[in-house]
Coordinates of C-alpha atoms and ligand atoms in Angstrom, one line a residue:
M1 CA 8.7 31.5 33.9
Y2 CA 11.6 33.8 34.6
D3 CA 11.5 37.4 35.6
V4 CA 14.2 38.3 33.1
I5 CA 16.0 36.6 30.2
V6 CA 19.4 38.1 29.2
L7 CA 20.1 37.3 25.6
G8 CA 24.0 37.3 25.2
T9 CA 26.1 37.0 28.3
G10 CA 29.3 38.8 27.2
G11 CA 30.4 42.1 28.6
V12 CA 27.0 43.8 29.1
G13 CA 24.9 40.7 29.5
S14 CA 27.1 39.2 32.3
A15 CA 26.7 42.5 34.2
A16 CA 23.0 42.5 33.6
M17 CA 22.7 39.0 34.9
L18 CA 24.5 40.1 38.1
A19 CA 22.4 43.3 38.5
C20 CA 19.2 41.3 38.1
A21 CA 20.3 38.7 40.6
K22 CA 21.2 41.4 43.1
R23 CA 17.7 42.8 42.8
G24 CA 16.4 39.3 43.6
A25 CA 14.9 38.7 40.2
K26 CA 14.8 35.2 38.7
V27 CA 17.1 35.5 35.8
L28 CA 18.3 33.3 32.9
G29 CA 21.4 34.2 30.9
L30 CA 21.6 32.6 27.4
D31 CA 24.7 32.5 25.2
R32 CA 26.0 30.6 22.2
F33 CA 29.5 30.4 23.7
P34 CA 30.9 29.8 27.2
A35 CA 31.9 32.7 29.5
G36 CA 35.0 34.6 28.5
H37 CA 35.0 33.3 24.9
D38 CA 37.0 34.9 22.1
R39 CA 34.4 35.0 19.2
G40 CA 32.8 38.4 19.9
S41 CA 34.0 41.8 21.3
S42 CA 35.2 41.0 24.9
H43 CA 38.5 39.2 24.8
G44 CA 42.2 39.9 24.6
E45 CA 43.1 40.3 28.3
S46 CA 42.5 44.0 28.9
R47 CA 40.2 47.1 28.3
V48 CA 41.1 50.7 29.1
I49 CA 38.9 52.4 31.7
R50 CA 39.1 56.2 32.3
R51 CA 36.7 58.9 33.5
S52 CA 38.1 61.8 31.3
Y53 CA 35.9 61.0 28.3
F54 CA 36.8 62.7 25.1
E55 CA 34.1 60.9 23.2
H56 CA 31.3 62.8 25.1
A57 CA 31.2 64.4 28.5
D58 CA 27.7 62.9 29.3
Y59 CA 29.3 59.5 29.7
V60 CA 31.0 60.6 32.9
P61 CA 28.1 59.8 35.3
L62 CA 27.9 56.3 33.7
L63 CA 31.6 56.0 34.4
N64 CA 31.3 57.0 38.0
L65 CA 28.6 54.3 38.4
A66 CA 30.8 51.8 36.6
Y67 CA 33.9 52.5 38.7
G68 CA 31.8 51.9 41.9
L69 CA 30.4 48.6 40.5
W70 CA 33.9 47.4 39.5
D71 CA 35.2 48.1 43.0
E72 CA 32.2 46.3 44.4
L73 CA 32.8 43.3 42.2
E74 CA 36.4 43.1 43.4
Q75 CA 35.3 43.2 47.0
R76 CA 32.7 40.5 46.5
C77 CA 35.2 38.2 44.8
G78 CA 38.4 39.2 46.8
E79 CA 40.2 39.6 43.5
Q80 CA 41.6 42.5 41.5
F81 CA 40.0 43.3 38.1
L82 CA 40.8 47.0 37.7
H83 CA 44.4 48.1 37.5
R84 CA 44.9 51.8 38.2
T85 CA 48.0 52.3 36.0
G86 CA 46.9 55.8 34.9
V87 CA 46.4 56.8 31.3
V88 CA 48.7 59.3 29.4
Y89 CA 47.3 61.1 26.4
F90 CA 49.4 62.6 23.6
G91 CA 48.0 64.7 20.8
P92 CA 47.6 68.1 19.2
Q93 CA 46.4 70.7 21.6
D94 CA 43.4 71.3 19.4
G95 CA 42.9 67.6 18.6
V96 CA 39.8 65.4 19.4
I97 CA 41.5 63.7 22.3
L98 CA 43.0 66.5 24.3
R99 CA 40.1 68.9 23.7
G100 CA 37.6 66.2 24.7
V101 CA 39.5 65.1 27.8
L102 CA 39.8 68.7 29.1
K103 CA 36.1 69.3 28.4
S104 CA 34.9 66.3 30.3
A105 CA 37.4 67.1 33.1
E106 CA 36.1 70.7 33.3
N107 CA 32.4 69.7 33.2
H108 CA 32.8 67.0 35.8
Q109 CA 35.6 68.3 38.0
L110 CA 37.9 65.4 37.1
V111 CA 41.6 65.4 38.1
V112 CA 43.7 65.5 34.9
E113 CA 47.3 66.7 34.9
R114 CA 48.8 68.7 32.1
L115 CA 52.5 67.9 31.5
N116 CA 55.0 69.7 29.3
A117 CA 57.2 67.5 27.0
H118 CA 60.1 67.7 29.5
E119 CA 58.0 66.5 32.4
S120 CA 56.4 63.8 30.3
M121 CA 59.7 62.4 29.2
G122 CA 60.9 62.5 32.9
R123 CA 57.9 60.6 34.2
F124 CA 57.3 58.3 31.2
P125 CA 60.6 57.7 29.5
G126 CA 60.2 55.6 26.5
Y127 CA 56.9 57.3 25.4
V128 CA 58.0 59.8 22.8
V129 CA 56.0 63.1 22.7
P130 CA 55.1 63.9 19.1
P131 CA 56.3 67.3 17.9
K132 CA 54.1 70.2 19.2
A133 CA 51.9 67.7 21.0
G134 CA 50.3 68.3 24.4
V135 CA 50.3 65.7 27.2
L136 CA 47.6 64.9 29.8
F137 CA 47.6 62.3 32.5
E138 CA 44.7 60.8 34.4
A139 CA 45.9 58.9 37.4
D140 CA 42.6 57.2 38.3
A141 CA 42.4 55.5 34.9
G142 CA 43.8 52.1 33.9
Y143 CA 42.6 48.8 32.6
L144 CA 40.1 46.0 33.4
D145 CA 40.9 42.3 33.0
V146 CA 38.1 41.7 30.4
E147 CA 37.6 37.9 30.5
K148 CA 38.0 37.7 34.3
C149 CA 35.3 40.5 34.8
I150 CA 32.8 38.5 32.7
C151 CA 33.5 35.2 34.4
A152 CA 33.3 36.8 37.8
Q153 CA 30.0 38.5 37.1
I154 CA 28.4 35.3 35.8
Q155 CA 29.9 33.4 38.8
E156 CA 28.5 35.9 41.3
A157 CA 25.1 36.0 39.6
T158 CA 24.8 32.2 39.6
T159 CA 25.9 32.1 43.3
M160 CA 22.9 34.4 43.9
G161 CA 20.5 32.0 42.1
A162 CA 20.8 33.1 38.4
E163 CA 20.8 30.4 35.7
H164 CA 23.4 30.5 33.0
R165 CA 23.0 28.4 29.9
H166 CA 25.7 28.4 27.2
G167 CA 25.9 26.3 24.0
E168 CA 22.4 27.5 23.0
T169 CA 21.9 29.9 20.1
V170 CA 18.8 32.2 20.2
M171 CA 17.0 31.9 16.9
R172 CA 14.1 34.3 17.6
W173 CA 12.1 36.0 20.2
S174 CA 8.6 37.4 20.5
A175 CA 6.8 39.6 23.0
D176 CA 3.4 40.8 24.1
E177 CA 2.3 43.2 26.7
N178 CA 3.2 41.1 29.7
S179 CA 5.8 38.5 28.6
V180 CA 8.4 37.4 26.1
V181 CA 9.2 34.0 24.6
V182 CA 12.7 33.2 23.5
E183 CA 13.4 30.2 21.2
T184 CA 16.9 28.7 21.0
D185 CA 18.1 25.9 18.8
G186 CA 17.1 23.5 21.6
N187 CA 14.6 25.1 23.9
R188 CA 11.8 27.6 24.4
Y189 CA 11.8 29.9 27.5
R190 CA 9.2 32.4 28.8
A191 CA 9.9 35.5 31.0
A192 CA 8.3 38.8 32.0
R193 CA 11.2 40.8 30.5
L194 CA 13.9 40.4 27.9
V195 CA 17.2 42.2 27.9
I196 CA 19.1 41.9 24.6
T197 CA 22.9 42.3 24.9
A198 CA 24.1 40.5 21.8
G199 CA 27.2 42.5 20.9
C200 CA 28.1 42.2 17.2
W201 CA 25.0 40.0 16.6
A202 CA 22.5 42.7 17.8
A203 CA 21.4 43.8 14.3
G204 CA 20.0 40.4 13.5
L205 CA 18.0 40.2 16.8
L206 CA 16.7 43.7 16.4
Q207 CA 16.2 43.6 12.7
E208 CA 12.9 45.5 12.7
L209 CA 14.5 48.6 14.3
N210 CA 16.9 49.1 11.4
V211 CA 19.7 50.5 13.6
P212 CA 22.5 51.1 11.2
L213 CA 25.2 48.9 12.8
R214 CA 28.5 48.2 11.1
I215 CA 30.8 45.4 12.2
V216 CA 34.4 46.2 12.0
R217 CA 37.4 43.8 12.3
K218 CA 40.1 45.1 14.7
H219 CA 43.5 43.7 15.5
L220 CA 45.3 43.5 18.9
H221 CA 49.1 43.1 18.9
W222 CA 51.4 42.2 21.8
H223 CA 55.2 43.0 21.5
A224 CA 58.1 42.1 23.7
S225 CA 60.3 44.6 25.4
D226 CA 63.1 44.3 27.9
K227 CA 62.7 47.9 29.1
D228 CA 61.2 48.5 32.6
T229 CA 59.6 51.7 31.5
Y230 CA 56.9 49.7 29.7
R231 CA 56.2 47.4 32.6
E232 CA 53.1 47.8 34.8
S233 CA 55.2 46.8 37.8
H234 CA 57.5 49.8 37.2
G235 CA 54.7 52.3 36.7
G236 CA 54.1 51.9 33.0
P237 CA 50.8 53.6 32.1
C238 CA 48.1 52.9 29.5
F239 CA 48.5 55.3 26.6
F240 CA 46.6 57.1 23.9
Y241 CA 48.1 58.8 20.9
E242 CA 46.4 61.0 18.3
A243 CA 49.1 60.7 15.7
N244 CA 49.9 59.5 12.2
G245 CA 46.4 60.4 11.1
G246 CA 44.7 58.0 13.6
H247 CA 44.2 57.1 17.2
F248 CA 46.5 54.5 18.7
Y249 CA 46.4 53.1 22.3
G250 CA 47.9 50.4 24.4
F251 CA 48.7 48.8 27.7
P252 CA 51.9 48.3 29.7
D253 CA 53.5 44.9 29.9
A254 CA 51.6 43.1 32.7
G255 CA 54.1 40.2 32.8
R256 CA 52.3 38.0 30.3
S257 CA 52.7 38.6 26.5
G258 CA 54.3 42.1 26.5
V259 CA 53.1 45.6 25.6
K260 CA 49.7 45.5 24.0
V261 CA 49.0 48.0 21.2
A262 CA 46.1 48.6 18.7
E263 CA 44.7 51.2 16.4
H264 CA 41.3 52.5 17.4
S265 CA 40.6 54.3 14.2
G266 CA 40.0 52.5 10.9
G267 CA 39.3 48.8 10.4
T268 CA 37.8 46.6 7.8
E269 CA 34.0 46.3 7.7
I270 CA 32.8 42.7 7.7
T271 CA 29.4 40.9 7.6
D272 CA 29.7 37.7 9.6
P273 CA 31.9 37.5 12.7
L274 CA 31.4 33.8 13.0
S275 CA 33.1 33.0 9.8
D276 CA 35.5 35.9 9.6
L277 CA 39.2 35.7 9.0
R278 CA 41.4 35.7 12.1
E279 CA 44.7 36.6 10.3
E280 CA 46.6 39.8 10.5
E281 CA 46.1 42.5 7.8
A282 CA 49.3 43.8 6.3
D283 CA 48.2 47.4 6.3
D284 CA 47.2 47.3 10.0
T285 CA 50.4 45.6 11.0
Q286 CA 52.5 48.1 9.1
R287 CA 50.8 51.0 10.9
I288 CA 51.3 49.4 14.3
E289 CA 55.0 48.8 13.6
Q290 CA 55.4 52.3 12.3
F291 CA 53.7 53.7 15.4
L292 CA 55.9 51.6 17.8
K293 CA 59.1 52.6 16.1
Q294 CA 58.2 56.3 16.3
Y295 CA 56.6 56.6 19.7
L296 CA 57.6 53.6 21.8
P297 CA 61.0 52.9 20.4
G298 CA 62.1 50.6 23.3
V299 CA 59.4 48.1 22.3
S300 CA 60.8 45.4 20.0
M301 CA 59.4 44.3 16.6
N302 CA 59.2 40.8 18.1
R303 CA 55.4 40.3 18.1
T304 CA 54.4 37.7 20.7
R305 CA 50.7 37.5 20.2
H306 CA 47.9 38.7 17.8
E307 CA 44.1 38.6 18.1
V308 CA 41.1 39.7 16.1
C309 CA 38.1 41.2 17.8
F310 CA 35.0 43.1 16.5
Y311 CA 33.7 46.6 17.0
T312 CA 29.9 47.2 16.4
M313 CA 29.7 50.8 15.2
T314 CA 26.8 53.3 15.1
P315 CA 27.0 56.2 12.7
D316 CA 27.7 58.7 15.6
E317 CA 29.8 56.2 17.5
H318 CA 27.6 56.4 20.6
F319 CA 25.8 53.5 22.2
V320 CA 22.1 52.7 21.8
V321 CA 20.5 51.9 25.1
D322 CA 16.7 51.9 25.2
H323 CA 13.4 50.1 25.4
H324 CA 12.2 48.4 22.2
P325 CA 9.8 51.0 20.9
E326 CA 7.0 48.4 20.2
H327 CA 7.6 46.2 23.2
K328 CA 8.0 47.7 26.6
T329 CA 8.9 44.3 27.9
V330 CA 12.1 44.3 25.9
C331 CA 15.2 46.6 26.3
F332 CA 18.6 46.4 24.8
A333 CA 22.1 47.9 24.6
A334 CA 23.8 47.8 21.1
G335 CA 26.4 49.5 19.0
L336 CA 29.0 50.0 21.7
S337 CA 31.3 51.3 19.0
G338 CA 34.6 50.0 20.3
H339 CA 34.5 51.8 23.6
G340 CA 31.9 50.0 25.7
F341 CA 33.6 47.5 28.0
K342 CA 34.5 50.0 30.8
F343 CA 30.8 50.8 31.0
T344 CA 29.5 47.2 31.0
S345 CA 29.0 47.1 34.8
S346 CA 26.9 50.3 34.7
L347 CA 25.0 49.3 31.6
G348 CA 24.1 46.0 33.3
Q349 CA 22.5 48.0 36.1
I350 CA 20.9 50.5 33.8
L351 CA 19.3 47.7 31.7
T352 CA 18.1 46.0 34.8
E353 CA 16.4 49.2 35.9
L354 CA 14.8 49.7 32.4
A355 CA 13.5 46.1 32.6
L356 CA 12.3 46.1 36.2
D357 CA 11.5 49.7 36.9
E358 CA 10.9 51.1 33.4
R359 CA 13.4 53.9 33.9
S360 CA 17.0 54.1 34.9
S361 CA 18.5 56.1 37.8
V362 CA 21.3 57.4 35.6
D363 CA 20.3 59.6 32.6
V364 CA 20.9 57.7 29.3
D365 CA 18.7 59.9 27.2
F366 CA 21.6 60.9 25.0
L367 CA 21.9 57.2 24.0
R368 CA 18.2 56.7 23.1
L369 CA 17.1 55.1 19.8
N370 CA 15.3 58.1 18.4
R371 CA 18.1 60.6 18.9
P372 CA 18.8 62.9 15.9
G373 CA 21.2 61.4 13.4
L374 CA 21.1 57.8 14.4
C375 CA 18.6 56.1 12.1
Ligands
LIG1 C1 40.0 45.1 19.8 C2 39.0 45.8 20.8 C3 39.5 46.7 21.7 C4 38.6 47.3 22.6 N1 39.1 48.2 23.6 C5 38.3 48.7 24.5 C6 38.8 49.5 25.6 O1 40.0 49.6 25.7 N2 38.0 50.0 26.5 C7 36.6 49.8 26.4 O2 35.9 50.3 27.2 N3 36.1 49.1 25.3 C8 36.9 48.6 24.4 N4 36.4 47.8 23.4 C9 34.9 47.6 23.2 C10 34.4 46.7 24.2 O3 35.2 45.6 24.3 C11 33.0 46.2 23.7 O4 32.2 47.4 23.4 C12 32.3 45.4 24.7 O5 33.1 44.4 25.2 C13 31.0 44.8 24.0 O6 30.3 44.0 24.9 P1 28.9 43.3 24.5 O7 28.4 42.7 25.7 O8 28.2 44.3 23.7 O9 29.4 42.2 23.4 P2 30.0 40.7 23.7 O10 30.8 40.8 24.9 O11 30.6 40.2 22.4 O12 28.7 39.9 24.1 C14 27.7 39.5 23.2 C15 27.3 38.1 23.5 O13 26.1 37.8 22.9 C16 26.1 36.4 22.5 N5 25.2 36.2 21.4 C17 24.9 37.0 20.4 N6 23.9 36.5 19.6 C18 23.5 35.4 20.2 C19 22.5 34.4 19.9 N7 21.7 34.5 18.8 N8 22.3 33.4 20.7 C20 23.1 33.2 21.8 N9 24.1 34.1 22.2 C21 24.3 35.2 21.4 C22 27.6 36.3 22.0 O14 28.0 34.9 22.0 C23 28.3 37.1 23.0 O15 28.8 36.3 24.1 C24 37.2 47.1 22.5 C25 36.8 46.2 21.6 C26 37.6 45.5 20.7 C27 37.1 44.5 19.7

C-alpha cells in the first residue's frame, strides 16, 4: 500500500512525485512512457518562464513558488535548468499581452521595463518592432530545459525512495473514503491518495467530470541563423509578439538546433494524440515563415528541426486544479492550456498538499473545477 500514486509522470506528475517524496510519503509514479518522452506535452527542449503574467495576475504567487522550487532543484542536482535570458514583449499598447503584463506587474510589484522602439532596436537588434507597437522587457524571465527538468525531478524523487514505473498504461481507477485502487495493463496498486496528472489524456481518466478539454496539435520550428544577436550566449532573449492576428513566441539559439519559434494562437483540434500525425501543416509553416521574415529577418528560412506537441485547452484557457468532487482521496491538475510547464514545480507541491493536507498553502481557488464558465 502506497501513501500516494501519481498517475502520469510528465511535467506536473514528476514534480508531484518529488514533492511527495520530500514530505516523506511512500509514492509510486506510473507512466505509459519513459521520463522525458516526446508523445505528450512536455518535450522540444525548452519552455518559457516569466512572472509578468498577461494570462491572469492571480498566477503570480504560483510563479513565485515555482521559481523558488526550480532554483532548489538546480541546487539539489548541481545543474542549470532555468536560463534567465529575459523575455521581450512586442505588441499593441492596448493589446492582450502588453496590458496583461503591465497589470500583473502593477498588482505584484514586478520589475518590467518599458522600452521605446529606438531603445529596443539598440538593445535587441534583429528583433523588429512592429509599427506603433510597445515593447516591454522582464529580465528575470527566460526558459526551462523541459525534458531535463522532468528527468531530474524523477531522479531526485527516486533517490529519496519514490518508485517510478514506466511502460504501464493505467486502464482505470476506483476510490472509496480511505483508499484508491489503480489498475494498469499489467498490475493493480492500492494507495491512500491518487494524484491524476495525465496531460492530454486527462479527459479519459476524469470522464465523469465532463471537463470540456480540447486537444490541439501545435508545431515547434527551429531555424538556423549566423547572427550573434539571436544567440543566448550573446544576450539573445526569449520573445513574444502579438502580431499578424496571433501570438508568436520563441527562444534564442542555445547552440543546438538554432532559433526556436512557434505560434501560441490557433492549432488544429485532434482526438487521439497517440495516433496523431507528426508532420508539418502548410498553413502553420507559412505563418511562421512570414513571421520570421517580418520580425526576425536575420533568421534564415533553413529549418533545422520540427516537432509536434499537444495543448490541452479549457474553454477559459485556465488550468483546473482541484479535488475530485466525489472522491476526496483523489485530486488532479488538467487543462494546462499551453502555458503550464513553468508552473509544474509549484503544481506538484500544491497537489501534494491537496492530497496529504486537504488544502494548499497557495490559493488556487481561481482554478477550481466549479468556477463560473468552465463546465
Ligand atoms: C508546443 C508547446 C509549447 C509550449 N510552450 C510552453 C511554454 O513556453 N511555457 C510553458 O509554461 N508551457 C508551455 N507549454 C505547455 C506545457 O508544456 C504543458 O502545459 C505541460 O508540459 C503539461 O504537463 P502535463 O504534466 O500536464 O502533461 P505531460 O507532461 O504530457 O504528462 C502527462 C503524462 O501522463 C502520462 N499518461 C497519461 N495517461 C496515462 C495512462 N492512462 N497511463 C499511464 N500514463 C499516462 C503520459 O504518458 C504523460 O507522460 C507548451 C506546450 C506545447 C505543446
